[in-house]
PDB file of C-alpha atoms and ligand atoms in Angstrom:
ATOM      1  CA  MET F   1      -2.040   9.168  20.771  1.00 75.00           C
ATOM      2  CA  LYS F   2       1.563   8.256  20.014  1.00 91.00           C
ATOM      3  CA  ALA F   3       1.016   4.471  20.208  1.00 94.00           C
ATOM      4  CA  PHE F   4      -1.216   4.705  17.127  1.00 97.00           C
ATOM      5  CA  ASP F   5       1.072   7.021  15.169  1.00 98.00           C
ATOM      6  CA  LEU F   6       2.243   5.628  11.806  1.00 98.00           C
ATOM      7  CA  SER F   7       4.290   8.640  10.694  1.00 98.00           C
ATOM      8  CA  GLY F   8       7.261   7.527   8.610  1.00 98.00           C
ATOM      9  CA  LYS F   9       5.826   4.031   8.098  1.00 98.00           C
ATOM     10  CA  VAL F  10       5.143   2.521   4.684  1.00 98.00           C
ATOM     11  CA  ALA F  11       2.137   0.261   4.095  1.00 99.00           C
ATOM     12  CA  ILE F  12       1.301  -1.987   1.150  1.00 99.00           C
ATOM     13  CA  VAL F  13      -2.413  -2.719   0.803  1.00 99.00           C
ATOM     14  CA  THR F  14      -3.346  -5.370  -1.774  1.00 98.00           C
ATOM     15  CA  GLY F  15      -6.742  -4.690  -3.300  1.00 98.00           C
ATOM     16  CA  GLY F  16      -6.384  -1.268  -1.725  1.00 98.00           C
ATOM     17  CA  ASN F  17      -8.238   0.378  -4.585  1.00 98.00           C
ATOM     18  CA  GLY F  18     -11.773  -0.105  -3.235  1.00 98.00           C
ATOM     19  CA  GLY F  19     -14.052  -1.566  -0.586  1.00 98.00           C
ATOM     20  CA  ILE F  20     -12.491  -2.729   2.674  1.00 98.00           C
ATOM     21  CA  GLY F  21      -8.942  -2.357   1.296  1.00 98.00           C
ATOM     22  CA  LEU F  22      -9.338   1.333   0.456  1.00 98.00           C
ATOM     23  CA  ALA F  23     -10.955   2.036   3.822  1.00 98.00           C
ATOM     24  CA  MET F  24      -7.991   0.410   5.591  1.00 98.00           C
ATOM     25  CA  ALA F  25      -5.568   2.370   3.377  1.00 98.00           C
ATOM     26  CA  GLN F  26      -7.396   5.570   4.321  1.00 98.00           C
ATOM     27  CA  GLY F  27      -7.189   4.677   8.008  1.00 98.00           C
ATOM     28  CA  LEU F  28      -3.457   3.940   7.795  1.00 98.00           C
ATOM     29  CA  ALA F  29      -2.860   7.130   5.798  1.00 98.00           C
ATOM     30  CA  GLY F  30      -4.820   9.130   8.358  1.00 98.00           C
ATOM     31  CA  ALA F  31      -2.442   7.840  11.041  1.00 98.00           C
ATOM     32  CA  GLY F  32       0.526   9.041   8.981  1.00 98.00           C
ATOM     33  CA  ALA F  33       1.590   6.067   6.836  1.00 98.00           C
ATOM     34  CA  SER F  34       2.600   6.311   3.189  1.00 98.00           C
ATOM     35  CA  ILE F  35       0.515   3.938   1.084  1.00 98.00           C
ATOM     36  CA  VAL F  36       1.246   1.584  -1.795  1.00 98.00           C
ATOM     37  CA  VAL F  37      -2.066   0.603  -3.374  1.00 98.00           C
ATOM     38  CA  ALA F  38      -1.428  -2.781  -5.002  1.00 98.00           C
ATOM     39  CA  GLY F  39      -4.430  -3.200  -7.278  1.00 98.00           C
ATOM     40  CA  ARG F  40      -5.550  -4.813 -10.492  1.00 97.00           C
ATOM     41  CA  ASN F  41      -8.025  -2.334 -11.951  1.00 98.00           C
ATOM     42  CA  GLU F  42      -6.060   0.691 -13.166  1.00 97.00           C
ATOM     43  CA  GLN F  43      -8.988   3.123 -13.027  1.00 98.00           C
ATOM     44  CA  LYS F  44      -9.762   2.144  -9.453  1.00 98.00           C
ATOM     45  CA  ASN F  45      -6.050   2.408  -8.595  1.00 98.00           C
ATOM     46  CA  ALA F  46      -5.892   5.958  -9.960  1.00 98.00           C
ATOM     47  CA  ALA F  47      -9.075   6.997  -8.120  1.00 98.00           C
ATOM     48  CA  ALA F  48      -7.789   5.519  -4.843  1.00 98.00           C
ATOM     49  CA  VAL F  49      -4.424   7.291  -5.117  1.00 98.00           C
ATOM     50  CA  ASP F  50      -6.255  10.505  -5.961  1.00 98.00           C
ATOM     51  CA  ALA F  51      -8.544  10.190  -2.922  1.00 98.00           C
ATOM     52  CA  LEU F  52      -5.621   9.392  -0.622  1.00 98.00           C
ATOM     53  CA  GLY F  53      -3.601  12.295  -2.056  1.00 98.00           C
ATOM     54  CA  LYS F  54      -6.491  14.734  -1.616  1.00 97.00           C
ATOM     55  CA  ALA F  55      -6.658  13.670   2.039  1.00 97.00           C
ATOM     56  CA  GLY F  56      -2.998  14.655   2.395  1.00 97.00           C
ATOM     57  CA  ALA F  57      -1.373  11.214   2.186  1.00 97.00           C
ATOM     58  CA  LYS F  58       1.648  10.117   0.203  1.00 98.00           C
ATOM     59  CA  ALA F  59       0.293   7.339  -2.015  1.00 98.00           C
ATOM     60  CA  VAL F  60       1.245   5.475  -5.180  1.00 98.00           C
ATOM     61  CA  SER F  61      -0.296   2.530  -6.987  1.00 98.00           C
ATOM     62  CA  VAL F  62       1.351  -0.595  -8.321  1.00 98.00           C
ATOM     63  CA  PRO F  63      -0.256  -2.961 -10.831  1.00 98.00           C
ATOM     64  CA  PHE F  64      -1.004  -6.153  -8.912  1.00 98.00           C
ATOM     65  CA  GLU F  65      -2.410  -9.436 -10.216  1.00 98.00           C
ATOM     66  CA  ALA F  66      -2.698 -11.722  -7.209  1.00 98.00           C
ATOM     67  CA  THR F  67      -2.479 -14.932  -9.234  1.00 98.00           C
ATOM     68  CA  ASP F  68       0.904 -13.888 -10.660  1.00 97.00           C
ATOM     69  CA  GLU F  69       3.454 -15.643  -8.440  1.00 95.00           C
ATOM     70  CA  SER F  70       5.909 -12.770  -8.806  1.00 97.00           C
ATOM     71  CA  ALA F  71       3.355 -10.093  -7.840  1.00 98.00           C
ATOM     72  CA  GLY F  72       4.468  -9.965  -4.191  1.00 98.00           C
ATOM     73  CA  ARG F  73       8.099  -9.458  -5.126  1.00 98.00           C
ATOM     74  CA  LYS F  74       7.287  -6.845  -7.784  1.00 98.00           C
ATOM     75  CA  THR F  75       5.113  -4.950  -5.301  1.00 98.00           C
ATOM     76  CA  ALA F  76       7.786  -5.039  -2.597  1.00 98.00           C
ATOM     77  CA  ASP F  77      10.371  -3.808  -5.128  1.00 98.00           C
ATOM     78  CA  ALA F  78       8.094  -0.940  -6.172  1.00 98.00           C
ATOM     79  CA  ALA F  79       7.421   0.042  -2.552  1.00 98.00           C
ATOM     80  CA  LEU F  80      11.145   0.118  -1.821  1.00 98.00           C
ATOM     81  CA  GLN F  81      11.880   2.133  -4.920  1.00 98.00           C
ATOM     82  CA  GLU F  82       9.178   4.677  -4.071  1.00 98.00           C
ATOM     83  CA  PHE F  83       9.472   4.949  -0.293  1.00 98.00           C
ATOM     84  CA  GLY F  84      12.682   3.092   0.687  1.00 98.00           C
ATOM     85  CA  ARG F  85      11.152   0.771   3.311  1.00 98.00           C
ATOM     86  CA  ILE F  86       8.240  -1.575   4.107  1.00 98.00           C
ATOM     87  CA  ASP F  87       6.659  -1.674   7.564  1.00 98.00           C
ATOM     88  CA  ILE F  88       3.096  -2.856   7.026  1.00 99.00           C
ATOM     89  CA  LEU F  89       1.518  -5.377   4.661  1.00 99.00           C
ATOM     90  CA  VAL F  90      -2.253  -5.701   4.386  1.00 99.00           C
ATOM     91  CA  ASN F  91      -3.245  -8.846   2.465  1.00 99.00           C
ATOM     92  CA  ASN F  92      -6.736  -7.837   1.407  1.00 98.00           C
ATOM     93  CA  ALA F  93      -7.210  -8.775  -2.275  1.00 98.00           C
ATOM     94  CA  GLY F  94      -9.722 -11.568  -2.440  1.00 98.00           C
ATOM     95  CA  THR F  95     -12.255 -13.277  -4.618  1.00 96.00           C
ATOM     96  CA  ALA F  96     -15.041 -15.841  -4.342  1.00 95.00           C
ATOM     97  CA  ILE F  97     -16.675 -18.202  -6.838  1.00 95.00           C
ATOM     98  CA  ARG F  98     -20.130 -19.223  -5.652  1.00 93.00           C
ATOM     99  CA  LYS F  99     -20.614 -22.863  -6.628  1.00 95.00           C
ATOM    100  CA  ARG F 100     -21.337 -26.169  -4.957  1.00 97.00           C
ATOM    101  CA  PRO F 101     -18.159 -28.260  -4.501  1.00 98.00           C
ATOM    102  CA  GLU F 102     -19.273 -30.895  -7.019  1.00 98.00           C
ATOM    103  CA  ASP F 103     -19.664 -28.170  -9.661  1.00 98.00           C
ATOM    104  CA  THR F 104     -16.378 -26.379  -8.951  1.00 98.00           C
ATOM    105  CA  SER F 105     -13.637 -27.034 -11.515  1.00 98.00           C
ATOM    106  CA  LEU F 106     -10.027 -27.391 -10.443  1.00 98.00           C
ATOM    107  CA  ALA F 107      -9.248 -24.239 -12.409  1.00 98.00           C
ATOM    108  CA  GLU F 108     -11.820 -22.348 -10.296  1.00 98.00           C
ATOM    109  CA  TRP F 109     -10.414 -23.890  -7.109  1.00 98.00           C
ATOM    110  CA  HIS F 110      -6.905 -22.719  -8.059  1.00 98.00           C
ATOM    111  CA  GLN F 111      -8.176 -19.253  -9.022  1.00 98.00           C
ATOM    112  CA  VAL F 112      -9.642 -18.734  -5.551  1.00 98.00           C
ATOM    113  CA  MET F 113      -6.811 -20.401  -3.624  1.00 98.00           C
ATOM    114  CA  ASN F 114      -4.133 -18.525  -5.555  1.00 98.00           C
ATOM    115  CA  THR F 115      -5.845 -15.147  -5.237  1.00 98.00           C
ATOM    116  CA  ASN F 116      -6.689 -15.431  -1.548  1.00 98.00           C
ATOM    117  CA  LEU F 117      -4.153 -17.739   0.081  1.00 98.00           C
ATOM    118  CA  THR F 118      -1.072 -18.276  -2.089  1.00 98.00           C
ATOM    119  CA  SER F 119      -0.846 -14.563  -2.783  1.00 98.00           C
ATOM    120  CA  THR F 120      -1.017 -13.810   0.950  1.00 98.00           C
ATOM    121  CA  PHE F 121       1.925 -16.145   1.541  1.00 98.00           C
ATOM    122  CA  ALA F 122       3.912 -14.801  -1.429  1.00 98.00           C
ATOM    123  CA  CYS F 123       3.402 -11.161  -0.418  1.00 98.00           C
ATOM    124  CA  ALA F 124       4.343 -11.837   3.200  1.00 98.00           C
ATOM    125  CA  GLN F 125       7.447 -13.733   2.100  1.00 98.00           C
ATOM    126  CA  ALA F 126       8.467 -10.918  -0.269  1.00 98.00           C
ATOM    127  CA  CYS F 127       8.056  -8.253   2.444  1.00 98.00           C
ATOM    128  CA  TYR F 128       9.719 -10.234   5.244  1.00 98.00           C
ATOM    129  CA  PRO F 129      13.397  -9.321   4.646  1.00 98.00           C
ATOM    130  CA  HIS F 130      12.485  -5.644   4.333  1.00 98.00           C
ATOM    131  CA  MET F 131      10.524  -5.688   7.583  1.00 98.00           C
ATOM    132  CA  VAL F 132      13.493  -7.320   9.273  1.00 98.00           C
ATOM    133  CA  LYS F 133      15.668  -4.541   7.878  1.00 98.00           C
ATOM    134  CA  ALA F 134      13.207  -1.940   9.212  1.00 98.00           C
ATOM    135  CA  GLY F 135      13.470  -3.463  12.698  1.00 98.00           C
ATOM    136  CA  GLY F 136      10.004  -5.028  12.682  1.00 98.00           C
ATOM    137  CA  GLY F 137       6.713  -5.072  10.861  1.00 98.00           C
ATOM    138  CA  LYS F 138       3.023  -5.825  10.763  1.00 99.00           C
ATOM    139  CA  VAL F 139       1.167  -8.288   8.535  1.00 99.00           C
ATOM    140  CA  ILE F 140      -2.619  -7.989   8.501  1.00 99.00           C
ATOM    141  CA  SER F 141      -4.471 -10.588   6.439  1.00 99.00           C
ATOM    142  CA  ILE F 142      -8.169 -10.594   5.659  1.00 98.00           C
ATOM    143  CA  GLY F 143     -10.067 -13.787   6.341  1.00 98.00           C
ATOM    144  CA  SER F 144     -13.833 -14.152   6.522  1.00 98.00           C
ATOM    145  CA  MET F 145     -16.662 -15.662   8.538  1.00 98.00           C
ATOM    146  CA  LEU F 146     -15.850 -18.647   6.289  1.00 98.00           C
ATOM    147  CA  SER F 147     -12.504 -18.889   8.091  1.00 98.00           C
ATOM    148  CA  MET F 148     -14.698 -20.394  10.854  1.00 98.00           C
ATOM    149  CA  PHE F 149     -17.943 -21.608   9.293  1.00 98.00           C
ATOM    150  CA  GLY F 150     -18.691 -23.888   6.360  1.00 97.00           C
ATOM    151  CA  SER F 151     -20.804 -23.033   3.334  1.00 95.00           C
ATOM    152  CA  GLN F 152     -22.230 -25.428   0.769  1.00 95.00           C
ATOM    153  CA  PHE F 153     -21.511 -22.872  -1.978  1.00 94.00           C
ATOM    154  CA  HIS F 154     -18.006 -21.794  -0.978  1.00 96.00           C
ATOM    155  CA  ALA F 155     -15.674 -24.761  -0.460  1.00 98.00           C
ATOM    156  CA  SER F 156     -12.770 -23.062  -2.255  1.00 98.00           C
ATOM    157  CA  TYR F 157     -13.304 -19.670  -0.621  1.00 98.00           C
ATOM    158  CA  GLY F 158     -13.754 -21.219   2.832  1.00 98.00           C
ATOM    159  CA  ALA F 159     -10.624 -23.346   2.414  1.00 98.00           C
ATOM    160  CA  SER F 160      -8.619 -20.292   1.353  1.00 98.00           C
ATOM    161  CA  LYS F 161      -9.919 -18.128   4.193  1.00 98.00           C
ATOM    162  CA  GLY F 162      -9.489 -20.879   6.793  1.00 98.00           C
ATOM    163  CA  GLY F 163      -5.950 -21.235   5.451  1.00 99.00           C
ATOM    164  CA  ILE F 164      -5.317 -17.546   6.064  1.00 98.00           C
ATOM    165  CA  VAL F 165      -5.947 -18.027   9.790  1.00 98.00           C
ATOM    166  CA  GLN F 166      -3.541 -20.959  10.002  1.00 98.00           C
ATOM    167  CA  LEU F 167      -0.967 -19.210   7.829  1.00 99.00           C
ATOM    168  CA  THR F 168      -1.227 -16.169  10.104  1.00 99.00           C
ATOM    169  CA  ARG F 169      -0.505 -18.293  13.178  1.00 99.00           C
ATOM    170  CA  SER F 170       2.533 -19.881  11.541  1.00 99.00           C
ATOM    171  CA  LEU F 171       3.933 -16.582  10.272  1.00 99.00           C
ATOM    172  CA  ALA F 172       3.366 -15.074  13.720  1.00 99.00           C
ATOM    173  CA  ALA F 173       5.215 -17.944  15.385  1.00 99.00           C
ATOM    174  CA  ALA F 174       8.092 -17.802  12.905  1.00 99.00           C
ATOM    175  CA  TRP F 175       8.591 -14.060  12.811  1.00 99.00           C
ATOM    176  CA  ALA F 176       7.957 -12.973  16.412  1.00 98.00           C
ATOM    177  CA  LYS F 177      11.732 -13.108  16.899  1.00 98.00           C
ATOM    178  CA  ASP F 178      12.018 -10.389  14.237  1.00 98.00           C
ATOM    179  CA  ASN F 179       9.471  -8.129  15.946  1.00 98.00           C
ATOM    180  CA  ILE F 180       6.953  -8.818  13.200  1.00 99.00           C
ATOM    181  CA  GLN F 181       3.359  -9.259  14.349  1.00 99.00           C
ATOM    182  CA  CYS F 182       0.922 -11.095  12.081  1.00 99.00           C
ATOM    183  CA  ASN F 183      -2.822 -11.005  12.627  1.00 99.00           C
ATOM    184  CA  ALA F 184      -5.985 -11.767  10.671  1.00 99.00           C
ATOM    185  CA  LEU F 185      -9.277  -9.892  10.476  1.00 99.00           C
ATOM    186  CA  LEU F 186     -12.472 -11.825   9.850  1.00 98.00           C
ATOM    187  CA  PRO F 187     -15.102  -9.582   8.273  1.00 98.00           C
ATOM    188  CA  GLY F 188     -18.765 -10.371   8.812  1.00 98.00           C
ATOM    189  CA  TRP F 189     -21.205  -9.175   6.183  1.00 97.00           C
ATOM    190  CA  ILE F 190     -19.836  -5.916   4.799  1.00 98.00           C
ATOM    191  CA  ASP F 191     -21.543  -3.778   2.176  1.00 96.00           C
ATOM    192  CA  THR F 192     -19.076  -3.801  -0.753  1.00 95.00           C
ATOM    193  CA  GLU F 193     -19.031  -4.728  -4.459  1.00 90.00           C
ATOM    194  CA  LEU F 194     -18.358  -8.333  -3.458  1.00 88.00           C
ATOM    195  CA  THR F 195     -21.503  -8.726  -1.355  1.00 92.00           C
ATOM    196  CA  ARG F 196     -23.696  -6.533  -3.546  1.00 90.00           C
ATOM    197  CA  ARG F 197     -23.259  -9.264  -6.170  1.00 84.00           C
ATOM    198  CA  GLY F 198     -24.093 -11.874  -3.504  1.00 83.00           C
ATOM    199  CA  ARG F 199     -27.275 -10.084  -2.525  1.00 87.00           C
ATOM    200  CA  VAL F 200     -28.488 -10.371  -6.116  1.00 87.00           C
ATOM    201  CA  GLU F 201     -27.463 -14.047  -6.410  1.00 82.00           C
ATOM    202  CA  MET F 202     -28.888 -15.064  -3.011  1.00 84.00           C
ATOM    203  CA  PRO F 203     -32.498 -14.008  -2.429  1.00 88.00           C
ATOM    204  CA  GLY F 204     -33.215 -13.491   1.280  1.00 92.00           C
ATOM    205  CA  LEU F 205     -29.550 -12.850   2.151  1.00 91.00           C
ATOM    206  CA  ASN F 206     -30.197  -9.338   3.380  1.00 93.00           C
ATOM    207  CA  GLU F 207     -32.966 -10.524   5.739  1.00 94.00           C
ATOM    208  CA  ARG F 208     -30.797 -13.382   7.091  1.00 94.00           C
ATOM    209  CA  VAL F 209     -27.845 -11.074   7.730  1.00 95.00           C
ATOM    210  CA  MET F 210     -29.991  -8.483   9.461  1.00 95.00           C
ATOM    211  CA  ALA F 211     -31.681 -11.118  11.628  1.00 95.00           C
ATOM    212  CA  ARG F 212     -28.436 -12.706  12.808  1.00 96.00           C
ATOM    213  CA  THR F 213     -26.252  -9.629  13.296  1.00 97.00           C
ATOM    214  CA  PRO F 214     -26.686  -8.250  16.830  1.00 97.00           C
ATOM    215  CA  ALA F 215     -25.484  -4.824  15.669  1.00 98.00           C
ATOM    216  CA  GLY F 216     -28.561  -4.749  13.426  1.00 97.00           C
ATOM    217  CA  ARG F 217     -26.784  -3.592  10.283  1.00 97.00           C
ATOM    218  CA  TRP F 218     -24.351  -4.582   7.560  1.00 97.00           C
ATOM    219  CA  GLY F 219     -20.769  -3.576   8.167  1.00 98.00           C
ATOM    220  CA  LEU F 220     -19.241  -0.699   6.257  1.00 98.00           C
ATOM    221  CA  PRO F 221     -15.713  -0.567   4.817  1.00 98.00           C
ATOM    222  CA  GLY F 222     -15.000   2.264   7.281  1.00 98.00           C
ATOM    223  CA  ASP F 223     -15.511  -0.206  10.152  1.00 98.00           C
ATOM    224  CA  PHE F 224     -12.029  -1.563   9.277  1.00 98.00           C
ATOM    225  CA  ALA F 225     -10.068   1.681   9.460  1.00 98.00           C
ATOM    226  CA  GLY F 226      -9.588   1.733  13.240  1.00 98.00           C
ATOM    227  CA  ILE F 227      -8.630  -1.912  13.663  1.00 98.00           C
ATOM    228  CA  ALA F 228      -6.195  -1.634  10.754  1.00 98.00           C
ATOM    229  CA  VAL F 229      -4.470   1.285  12.471  1.00 98.00           C
ATOM    230  CA  PHE F 230      -4.405  -0.613  15.775  1.00 98.00           C
ATOM    231  CA  LEU F 231      -2.886  -3.766  14.240  1.00 98.00           C
ATOM    232  CA  ALA F 232      -0.401  -1.711  12.192  1.00 98.00           C
ATOM    233  CA  SER F 233       0.802   0.356  15.123  1.00 98.00           C
ATOM    234  CA  SER F 234       2.947  -0.171  18.210  1.00 98.00           C
ATOM    235  CA  ALA F 235      -0.290  -0.246  20.254  1.00 98.00           C
ATOM    236  CA  SER F 236      -0.612  -3.919  19.233  1.00 98.00           C
ATOM    237  CA  ASN F 237       3.015  -4.994  19.663  1.00 98.00           C
ATOM    238  CA  PHE F 238       2.147  -7.858  22.068  1.00 98.00           C
ATOM    239  CA  ILE F 239      -0.705  -9.173  19.911  1.00 98.00           C
ATOM    240  CA  THR F 240       0.213 -11.733  17.284  1.00 99.00           C
ATOM    241  CA  GLY F 241      -1.300 -14.769  15.585  1.00 99.00           C
ATOM    242  CA  THR F 242      -4.877 -13.745  16.346  1.00 98.00           C
ATOM    243  CA  ALA F 243      -7.955 -13.772  14.123  1.00 98.00           C
ATOM    244  CA  ILE F 244     -10.311 -10.969  15.107  1.00 98.00           C
ATOM    245  CA  PRO F 245     -13.925 -10.965  13.905  1.00 98.00           C
ATOM    246  CA  VAL F 246     -15.155  -7.574  12.681  1.00 98.00           C
ATOM    247  CA  ASP F 247     -18.747  -8.655  12.309  1.00 98.00           C
ATOM    248  CA  GLY F 248     -21.146  -6.707  14.532  1.00 98.00           C
ATOM    249  CA  GLY F 249     -21.480  -9.888  16.614  1.00 98.00           C
ATOM    250  CA  TYR F 250     -22.550 -12.206  13.746  1.00 98.00           C
ATOM    251  CA  SER F 251     -20.257 -15.014  14.942  1.00 98.00           C
ATOM    252  CA  ILE F 252     -21.184 -14.899  18.648  1.00 97.00           C
ATOM    253  CA  GLN F 253     -24.726 -16.214  18.439  1.00 90.00           C
ATOM    254  CA  VAL F 254     -26.552 -18.960  16.544  1.00 84.00           C
TER     255      VAL F 254
HETATM  256  P1  NDP M 301     -14.152  -5.743  -3.221  1.00 76.80           P
HETATM  257  O1  NDP M 301     -14.705  -6.532  -4.356  1.00 76.80           O
HETATM  258  O2  NDP M 301     -14.514  -4.311  -3.100  1.00 76.80           O
HETATM  259  O3  NDP M 301     -12.580  -5.870  -3.154  1.00 76.80           O
HETATM  260  C1  NDP M 301     -11.885  -6.991  -3.580  1.00 76.80           C
HETATM  261  C2  NDP M 301     -10.495  -6.528  -3.940  1.00 76.80           C
HETATM  262  O4  NDP M 301      -9.712  -7.661  -4.314  1.00 76.80           O
HETATM  263  C3  NDP M 301     -10.522  -5.583  -5.148  1.00 76.80           C
HETATM  264  O5  NDP M 301      -9.576  -4.563  -4.924  1.00 76.80           O
HETATM  265  C4  NDP M 301     -10.083  -6.481  -6.282  1.00 76.80           C
HETATM  266  O6  NDP M 301      -9.357  -5.837  -7.296  1.00 76.80           O
HETATM  267  C5  NDP M 301      -9.112  -7.389  -5.551  1.00 76.80           C
HETATM  268  N1  NDP M 301      -8.866  -8.609  -6.313  1.00 76.80           N
HETATM  269  C6  NDP M 301      -9.691  -9.652  -6.539  1.00 76.80           C
HETATM  270  N2  NDP M 301      -9.074 -10.562  -7.317  1.00 76.80           N
HETATM  271  C7  NDP M 301      -7.829 -10.070  -7.577  1.00 76.80           C
HETATM  272  C8  NDP M 301      -6.715 -10.540  -8.320  1.00 76.80           C
HETATM  273  N3  NDP M 301      -6.731 -11.722  -8.965  1.00 76.80           N
HETATM  274  N4  NDP M 301      -5.601  -9.776  -8.360  1.00 76.80           N
HETATM  275  C9  NDP M 301      -5.559  -8.581  -7.725  1.00 76.80           C
HETATM  276  N5  NDP M 301      -6.580  -8.081  -7.009  1.00 76.80           N
HETATM  277  C10 NDP M 301      -7.698  -8.829  -6.942  1.00 76.80           C
HETATM  278  O7  NDP M 301     -14.618  -6.546  -1.930  1.00 76.80           O
HETATM  279  P2  NDP M 301     -14.306  -6.373  -0.376  1.00 76.80           P
HETATM  280  O8  NDP M 301     -13.738  -5.044  -0.087  1.00 76.80           O
HETATM  281  O9  NDP M 301     -15.525  -6.812   0.293  1.00 76.80           O
HETATM  282  O10 NDP M 301     -13.198  -7.505  -0.148  1.00 76.80           O
HETATM  283  C11 NDP M 301     -11.957  -7.277   0.485  1.00 76.80           C
HETATM  284  C12 NDP M 301     -11.557  -8.521   1.251  1.00 76.80           C
HETATM  285  O11 NDP M 301     -12.487  -8.757   2.292  1.00 76.80           O
HETATM  286  C13 NDP M 301     -11.517  -9.797   0.401  1.00 76.80           C
HETATM  287  O12 NDP M 301     -10.408 -10.578   0.781  1.00 76.80           O
HETATM  288  C14 NDP M 301     -12.800 -10.493   0.794  1.00 76.80           C
HETATM  289  O13 NDP M 301     -12.712 -11.896   0.631  1.00 76.80           O
HETATM  290  C15 NDP M 301     -12.873 -10.111   2.264  1.00 76.80           C
HETATM  291  N6  NDP M 301     -14.201 -10.272   2.840  1.00 76.80           N
HETATM  292  C16 NDP M 301     -15.239  -9.440   2.510  1.00 76.80           C
HETATM  293  C17 NDP M 301     -16.475  -9.625   3.070  1.00 76.80           C
HETATM  294  C18 NDP M 301     -17.636  -8.751   2.778  1.00 76.80           C
HETATM  295  O14 NDP M 301     -18.706  -8.967   3.366  1.00 76.80           O
HETATM  296  N7  NDP M 301     -17.513  -7.762   1.917  1.00 76.80           N
HETATM  297  C19 NDP M 301     -16.731 -10.707   4.029  1.00 76.80           C
HETATM  298  C20 NDP M 301     -15.578 -11.512   4.292  1.00 76.80           C
HETATM  299  C21 NDP M 301     -14.367 -11.294   3.728  1.00 76.80           C
HETATM  300  P3  NDP M 301      -9.967  -5.079  -8.588  1.00 76.80           P
HETATM  301  O15 NDP M 301     -11.210  -4.400  -8.142  1.00 76.80           O
HETATM  302  O16 NDP M 301      -8.851  -4.144  -8.945  1.00 76.80           O
HETATM  303  O17 NDP M 301     -10.216  -6.109  -9.608  1.00 76.80           O
END
């Protein structure tokens, strides 16, 4: 369907070298977009570019350290140099430090806030003029169930992910005039490296997730491919500032 076609579009995906980020990159590539994988781990970057290339996509990787304040600008520069334009930004790189608030150091707070929230702002700001030049754009930022709920072990992560929803609304309000739509996705419990660690650290997590999720399963990275294409394409041109749960129903019942 033409409304979902991303041929000729260029997408930057931060943390696009694995997990949810790679699945979204694969979805966007499948719809025709060229992909810039902005990732930290070089081996994972190479494997992601290889997988995207084997599937027929044009893809490159750019070294990306989210806590480096110039990372957004460097990534935008690299995307322009490689592909000449930027249409889509997926702010996906994210981290969590599982600690009670009273045990969280300020350095840990900043690590999480800078990786998840400040980097999202910096990347969006760096891409903005190029999206304007392209005649419009799409910013998709990854929040969490902790964009909505509290957690005694995740004050910094929850603050950063709640901030992503509010940042998304403000960017959407500011940039609608430029035909740039900004939306957030709120993953439920998804089976990735991030949560595999959590399952070891939190006994009983698997049982709690299964009991509360109406879909009766953990999410898979591939569950994000379709919604990424939708939010990156002209099919969603009148949708902006939203935060869409992708959670198998986790957030709709107590
Ligand atoms: P992964 O651990 O597979 O992916 C996290 C990605 O973020 C990796 O590519 C990692 O890079 C990157 N990253 C982390 N810190 C940095 C940094 N300082 N600089 C650059 N890149 C960094 O987990 P997911 O795929 O699950 O996570 C993707 C997003 O989804 C995150 O924002 C996460 O918070 C969010 N999310 C995930 C949920 C889940 O259940 N899995 C639930 C809610 C939200 P590298 O590997 O190269 O170090």
